[in-house]
CSV table of C-alpha atoms in Angstrom, one decimal:
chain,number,residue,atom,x,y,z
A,1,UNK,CA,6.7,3.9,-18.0
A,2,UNK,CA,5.2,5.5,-14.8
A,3,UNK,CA,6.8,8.8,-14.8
A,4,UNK,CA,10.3,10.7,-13.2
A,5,UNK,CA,11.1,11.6,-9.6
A,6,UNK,CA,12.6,15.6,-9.1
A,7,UNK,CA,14.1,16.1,-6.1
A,8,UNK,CA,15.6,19.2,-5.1
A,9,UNK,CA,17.5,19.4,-1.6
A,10,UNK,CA,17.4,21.6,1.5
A,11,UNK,CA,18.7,24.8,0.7
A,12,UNK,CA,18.7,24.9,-2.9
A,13,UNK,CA,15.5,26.5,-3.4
A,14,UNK,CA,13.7,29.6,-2.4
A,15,UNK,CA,13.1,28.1,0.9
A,16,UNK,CA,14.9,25.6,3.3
A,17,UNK,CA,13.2,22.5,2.8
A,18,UNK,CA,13.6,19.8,0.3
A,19,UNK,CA,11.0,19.7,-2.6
A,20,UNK,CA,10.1,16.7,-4.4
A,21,UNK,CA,8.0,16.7,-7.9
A,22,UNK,CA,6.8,13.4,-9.7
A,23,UNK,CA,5.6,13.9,-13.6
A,24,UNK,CA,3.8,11.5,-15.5
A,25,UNK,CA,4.3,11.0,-19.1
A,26,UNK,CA,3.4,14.3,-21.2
A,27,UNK,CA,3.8,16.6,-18.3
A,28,UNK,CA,6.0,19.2,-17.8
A,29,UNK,CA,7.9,21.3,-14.7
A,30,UNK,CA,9.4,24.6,-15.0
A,31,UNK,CA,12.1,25.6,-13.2
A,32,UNK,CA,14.0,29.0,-12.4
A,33,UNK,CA,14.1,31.9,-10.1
A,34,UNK,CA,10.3,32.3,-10.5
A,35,UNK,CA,8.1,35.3,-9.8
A,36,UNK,CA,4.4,36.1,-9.9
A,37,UNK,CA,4.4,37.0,-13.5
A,38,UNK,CA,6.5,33.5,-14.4
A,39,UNK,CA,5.1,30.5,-12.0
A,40,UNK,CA,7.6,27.4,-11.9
A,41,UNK,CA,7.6,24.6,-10.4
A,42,UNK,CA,10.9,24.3,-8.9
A,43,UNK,CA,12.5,27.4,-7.7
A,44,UNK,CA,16.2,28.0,-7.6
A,45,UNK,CA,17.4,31.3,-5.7
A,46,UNK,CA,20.5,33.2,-7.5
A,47,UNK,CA,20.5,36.2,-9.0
A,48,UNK,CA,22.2,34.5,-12.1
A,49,UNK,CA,20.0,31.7,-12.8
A,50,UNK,CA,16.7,33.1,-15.2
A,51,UNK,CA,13.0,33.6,-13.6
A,52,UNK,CA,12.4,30.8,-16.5
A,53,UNK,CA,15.4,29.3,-16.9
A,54,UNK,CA,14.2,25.9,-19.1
A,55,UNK,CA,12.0,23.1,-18.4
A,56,UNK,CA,11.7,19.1,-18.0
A,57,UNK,CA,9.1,17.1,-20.1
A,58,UNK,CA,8.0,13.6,-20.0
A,59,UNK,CA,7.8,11.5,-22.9
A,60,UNK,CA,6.7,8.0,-23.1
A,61,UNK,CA,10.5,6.4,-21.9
A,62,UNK,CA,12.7,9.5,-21.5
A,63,UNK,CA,12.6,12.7,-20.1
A,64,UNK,CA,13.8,15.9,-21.8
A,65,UNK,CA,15.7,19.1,-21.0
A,66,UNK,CA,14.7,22.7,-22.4
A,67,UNK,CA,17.6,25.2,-22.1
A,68,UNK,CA,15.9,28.6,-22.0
A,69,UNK,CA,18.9,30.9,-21.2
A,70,UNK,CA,20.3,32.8,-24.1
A,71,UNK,CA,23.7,32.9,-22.0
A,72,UNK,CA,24.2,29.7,-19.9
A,73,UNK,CA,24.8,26.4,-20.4
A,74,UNK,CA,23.5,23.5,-18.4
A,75,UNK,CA,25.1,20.4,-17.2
A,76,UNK,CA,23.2,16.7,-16.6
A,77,UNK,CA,25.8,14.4,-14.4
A,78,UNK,CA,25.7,10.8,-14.6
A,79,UNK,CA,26.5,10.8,-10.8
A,80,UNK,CA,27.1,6.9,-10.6
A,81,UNK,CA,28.8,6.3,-13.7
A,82,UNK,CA,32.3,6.8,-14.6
A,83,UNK,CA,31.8,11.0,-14.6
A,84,UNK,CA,29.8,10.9,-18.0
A,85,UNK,CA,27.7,14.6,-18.3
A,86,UNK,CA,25.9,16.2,-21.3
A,87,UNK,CA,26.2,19.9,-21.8
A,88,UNK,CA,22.6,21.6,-22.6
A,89,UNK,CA,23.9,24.5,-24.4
A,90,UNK,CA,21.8,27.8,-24.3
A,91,UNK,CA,17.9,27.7,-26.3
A,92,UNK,CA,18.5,24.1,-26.6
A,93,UNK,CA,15.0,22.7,-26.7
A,94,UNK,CA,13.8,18.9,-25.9
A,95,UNK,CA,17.5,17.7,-25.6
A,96,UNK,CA,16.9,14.3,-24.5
A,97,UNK,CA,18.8,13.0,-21.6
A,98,UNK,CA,19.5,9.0,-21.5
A,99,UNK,CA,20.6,8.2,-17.8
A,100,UNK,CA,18.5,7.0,-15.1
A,101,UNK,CA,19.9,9.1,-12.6
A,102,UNK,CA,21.1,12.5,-13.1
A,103,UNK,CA,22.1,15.7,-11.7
A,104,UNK,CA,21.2,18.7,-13.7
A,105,UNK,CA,23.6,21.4,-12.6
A,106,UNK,CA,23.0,25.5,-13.1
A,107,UNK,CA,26.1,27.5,-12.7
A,108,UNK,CA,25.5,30.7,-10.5
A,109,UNK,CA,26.7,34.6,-9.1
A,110,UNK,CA,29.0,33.3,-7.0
A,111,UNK,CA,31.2,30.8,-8.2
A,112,UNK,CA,29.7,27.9,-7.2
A,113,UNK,CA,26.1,26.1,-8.8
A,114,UNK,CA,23.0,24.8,-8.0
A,115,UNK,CA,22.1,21.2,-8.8
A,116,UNK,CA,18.4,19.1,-8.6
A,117,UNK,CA,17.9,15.4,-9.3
A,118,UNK,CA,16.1,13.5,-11.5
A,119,UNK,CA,15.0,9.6,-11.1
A,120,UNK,CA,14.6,8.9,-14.4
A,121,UNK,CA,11.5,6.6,-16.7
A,122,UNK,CA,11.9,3.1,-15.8
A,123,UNK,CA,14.5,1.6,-18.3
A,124,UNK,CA,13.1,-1.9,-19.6
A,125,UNK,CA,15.5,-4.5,-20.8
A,126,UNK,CA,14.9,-6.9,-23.3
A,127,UNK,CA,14.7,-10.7,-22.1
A,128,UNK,CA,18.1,-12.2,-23.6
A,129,UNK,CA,16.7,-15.4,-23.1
A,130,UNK,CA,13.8,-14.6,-25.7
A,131,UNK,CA,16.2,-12.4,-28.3
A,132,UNK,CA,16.4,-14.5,-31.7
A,133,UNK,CA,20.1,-14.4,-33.7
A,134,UNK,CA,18.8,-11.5,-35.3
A,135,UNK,CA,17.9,-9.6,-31.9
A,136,UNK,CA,14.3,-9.2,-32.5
A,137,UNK,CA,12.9,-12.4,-30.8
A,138,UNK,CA,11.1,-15.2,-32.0
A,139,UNK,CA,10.5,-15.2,-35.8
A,140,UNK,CA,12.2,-11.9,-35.8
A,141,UNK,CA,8.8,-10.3,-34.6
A,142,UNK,CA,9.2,-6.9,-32.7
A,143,UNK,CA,5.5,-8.0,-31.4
A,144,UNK,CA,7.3,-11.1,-29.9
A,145,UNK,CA,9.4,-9.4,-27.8
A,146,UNK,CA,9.5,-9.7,-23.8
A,147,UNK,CA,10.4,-7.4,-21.2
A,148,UNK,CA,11.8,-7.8,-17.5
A,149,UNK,CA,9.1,-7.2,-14.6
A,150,UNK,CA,11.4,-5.5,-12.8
A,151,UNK,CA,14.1,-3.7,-14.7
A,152,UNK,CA,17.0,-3.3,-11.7
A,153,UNK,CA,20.6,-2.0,-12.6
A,154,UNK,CA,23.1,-3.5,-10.5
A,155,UNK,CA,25.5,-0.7,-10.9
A,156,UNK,CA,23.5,1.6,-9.7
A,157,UNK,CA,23.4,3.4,-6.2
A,158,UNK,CA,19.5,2.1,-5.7
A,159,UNK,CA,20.4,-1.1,-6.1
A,160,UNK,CA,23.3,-1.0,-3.1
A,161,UNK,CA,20.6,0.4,-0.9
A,162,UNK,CA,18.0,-2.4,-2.4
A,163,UNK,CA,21.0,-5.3,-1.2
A,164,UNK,CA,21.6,-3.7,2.3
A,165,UNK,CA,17.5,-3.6,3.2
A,166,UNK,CA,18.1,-7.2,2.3
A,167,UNK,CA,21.2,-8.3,4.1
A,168,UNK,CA,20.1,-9.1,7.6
A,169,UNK,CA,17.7,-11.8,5.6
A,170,UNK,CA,20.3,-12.7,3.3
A,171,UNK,CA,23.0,-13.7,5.9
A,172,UNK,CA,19.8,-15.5,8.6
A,173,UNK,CA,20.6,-13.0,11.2
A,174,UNK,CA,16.5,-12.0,11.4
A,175,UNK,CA,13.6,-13.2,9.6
A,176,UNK,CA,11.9,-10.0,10.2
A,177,UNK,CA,14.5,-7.5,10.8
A,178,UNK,CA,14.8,-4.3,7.9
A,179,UNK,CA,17.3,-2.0,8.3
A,180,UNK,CA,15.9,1.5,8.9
A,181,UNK,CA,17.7,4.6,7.1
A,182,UNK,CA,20.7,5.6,9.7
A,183,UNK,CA,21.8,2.2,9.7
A,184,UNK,CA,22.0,1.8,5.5
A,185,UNK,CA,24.0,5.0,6.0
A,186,UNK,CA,26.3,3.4,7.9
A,187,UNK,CA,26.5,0.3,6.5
A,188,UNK,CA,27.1,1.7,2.9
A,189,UNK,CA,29.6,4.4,4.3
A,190,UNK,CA,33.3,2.1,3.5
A,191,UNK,CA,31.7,1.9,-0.3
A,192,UNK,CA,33.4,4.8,-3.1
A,193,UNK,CA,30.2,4.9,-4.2
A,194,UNK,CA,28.6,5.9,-1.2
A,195,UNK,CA,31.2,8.0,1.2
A,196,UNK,CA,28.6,11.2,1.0
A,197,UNK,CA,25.3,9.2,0.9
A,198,UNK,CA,23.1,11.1,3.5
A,199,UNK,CA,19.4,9.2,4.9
A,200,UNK,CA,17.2,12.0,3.1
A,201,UNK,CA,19.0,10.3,-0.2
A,202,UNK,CA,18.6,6.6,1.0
A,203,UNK,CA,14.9,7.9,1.9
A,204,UNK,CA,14.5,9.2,-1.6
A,205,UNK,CA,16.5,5.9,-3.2
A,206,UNK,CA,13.9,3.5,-1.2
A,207,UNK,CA,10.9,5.9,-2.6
A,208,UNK,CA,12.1,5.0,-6.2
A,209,UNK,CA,12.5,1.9,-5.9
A,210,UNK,CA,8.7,1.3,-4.0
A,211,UNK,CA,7.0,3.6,-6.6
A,212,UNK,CA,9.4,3.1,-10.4
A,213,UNK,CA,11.0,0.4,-9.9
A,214,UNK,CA,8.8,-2.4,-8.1
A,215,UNK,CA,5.7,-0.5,-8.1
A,216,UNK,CA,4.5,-1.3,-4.6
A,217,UNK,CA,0.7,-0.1,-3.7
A,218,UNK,CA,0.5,2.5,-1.2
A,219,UNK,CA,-0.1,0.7,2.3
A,220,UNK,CA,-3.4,0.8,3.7
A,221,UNK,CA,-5.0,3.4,6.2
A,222,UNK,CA,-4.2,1.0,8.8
A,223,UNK,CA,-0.7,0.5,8.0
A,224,UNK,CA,-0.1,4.6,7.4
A,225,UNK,CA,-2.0,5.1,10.9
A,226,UNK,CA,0.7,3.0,12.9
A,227,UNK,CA,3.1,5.9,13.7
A,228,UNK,CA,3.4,7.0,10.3
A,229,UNK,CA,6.4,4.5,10.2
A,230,UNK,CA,8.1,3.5,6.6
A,231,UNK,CA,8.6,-0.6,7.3
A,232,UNK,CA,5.4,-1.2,5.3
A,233,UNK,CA,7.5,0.1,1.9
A,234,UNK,CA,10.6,-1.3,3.0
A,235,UNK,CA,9.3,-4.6,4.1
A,236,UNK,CA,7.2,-5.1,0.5
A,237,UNK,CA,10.7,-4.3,-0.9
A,238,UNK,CA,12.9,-6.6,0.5
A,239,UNK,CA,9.7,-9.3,0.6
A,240,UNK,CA,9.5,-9.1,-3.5
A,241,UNK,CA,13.5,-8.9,-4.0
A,242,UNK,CA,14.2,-12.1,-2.2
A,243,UNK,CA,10.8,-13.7,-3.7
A,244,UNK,CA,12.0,-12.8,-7.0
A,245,UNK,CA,15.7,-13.2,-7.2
A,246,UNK,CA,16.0,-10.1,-7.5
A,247,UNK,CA,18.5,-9.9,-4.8
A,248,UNK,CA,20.7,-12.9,-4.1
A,249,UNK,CA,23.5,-14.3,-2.1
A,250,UNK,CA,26.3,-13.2,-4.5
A,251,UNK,CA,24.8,-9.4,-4.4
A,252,UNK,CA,26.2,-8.9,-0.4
A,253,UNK,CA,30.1,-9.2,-2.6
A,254,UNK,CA,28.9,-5.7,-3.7
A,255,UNK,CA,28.3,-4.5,-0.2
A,256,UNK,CA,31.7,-2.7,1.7
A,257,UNK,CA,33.6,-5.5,3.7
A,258,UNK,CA,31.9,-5.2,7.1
A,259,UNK,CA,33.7,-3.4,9.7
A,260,UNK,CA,35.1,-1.3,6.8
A,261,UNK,CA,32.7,1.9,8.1
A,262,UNK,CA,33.3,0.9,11.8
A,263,UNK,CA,29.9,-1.0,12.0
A,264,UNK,CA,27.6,-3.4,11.2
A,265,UNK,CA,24.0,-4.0,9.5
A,266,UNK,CA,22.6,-5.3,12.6
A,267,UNK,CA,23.8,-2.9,14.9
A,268,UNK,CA,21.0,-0.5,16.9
A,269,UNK,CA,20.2,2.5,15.6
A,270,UNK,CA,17.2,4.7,15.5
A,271,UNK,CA,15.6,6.2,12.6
């Protein structure tokens, strides 16, 4: 497991710009209104929300939530399921948290409530293929057992943005051609899924992927040097999805019908 992604958006911390945290197993970030006396790592500015008002930890395949408010309850959405939540009820400590991608919600002075995000620990799927009749692999052996490379859930709002990197490959339009971030955006705009999907979340979406998901080095000093452009990470992706199988043919049926958002994959746009 290589860790969890926090990422909070413009505006809904003490200052204007987005903050993004990454925790490896065992460690911990604190979150709250903050103050010099009660450091956190993620600050959240509203009068109603605690200078400590809990905490995420790391464990070795989940992360957990630490309600510290003696007054509020806390909310974890599962924002691409089927609107599945937990409720993190006041002093609940080390409440474990099972979706891959959630949105942890604070309620606030004003009515309305602050949210962050959390990319979740890698989930890793058993190899059906491998499974025995009694589910434990050969011999019935948990030391037997075999695990997916890449552990990718189709369902999942990554995995749209992982298919549309891919299409212009997928369909022979360009051997070389990757789809920079306004143009995933508006390809991905006709799907339910993905009607308020904004580039700093397909930005954050392709991060996941490149450093959970398919583990992709950094890209040498040359490569970083060369405008400071992104194409290295989204090249390796698409490169190791198609290589793999990882993304296939049958995948673009998951895609919006094209035209649907009033464009195309291939049409110009600048990043």
């Amino acid at each position: 497991m290589s860790g969890i992604v926090i990422y909070l958006p413009p505006g809904g911390g003490a200052g204007t710009e987005a903050v993004t945290l990454r925790l490896g197993p065992g460690e911990v970030a604190r979150f709250g209104r903050g103050s010099a006396a009660t450091p956190v790592e993620l600050r959240l500015a509203d009068a109603a929300i605690s200078r400590l008002a809990g905490e995420i930890r790391v464990t070795d395949d989940h992360w957990q939530l630490s309600n510290h408010s003696a007054t509020q309850s806390y909310l974890v959405e599962n924002p691409e399921g089927a609107g599945e939540y937990l409720r993190v009820p006041p002093r609940r400590a080390g409440a474990p948290i099972p979706f891959e991608f959630s949105r942890v919600v604070l309620p606030t002075r004003h009515g309305g409530a602050l949210a962050f995000q959390v990319f979740a620990p890698d989930h890793v799927y058993l190899d059906p293929d491998a499974l025995g009749a009694d589910g434990l692999g050969p011999g019935g052996a948990w030391g037997s057992r075999t695990v997916t490379a890449y552990s990718l859930d189709e369902t999942a709002t990554y995995f749209l943005v992982l298919v549309a990197l891919c299409e212009p490959r997928l369909r022979d339009e360009s051997p070389l051609e990757v789809p920079t971030t306004p143009r995933i955006v508006e390809r991905l705009a006709g799907h339910p899924a993905c009607a308020r999907l904004t580039a700093r979340a397909v930005s954050s979406h392709i991060d996941y992927l490149a450093d959970e998901k398919m583990r992709i080095s950094a890209p040498a000093e040359d490569d970083a040097r060369r405008g400071g452009r992104r194409n290295g990470k989204r090249e390796a992706l698409v490169g190791i999805a198609l290589r793999f199988g990882l993304v296939r043919e049958e995948h673009l049926a998951l895609l919006p019908p094209r035209g649907a958002d009033g464009g195309r994959a291939g049409r110009p746009a600048r990043d």
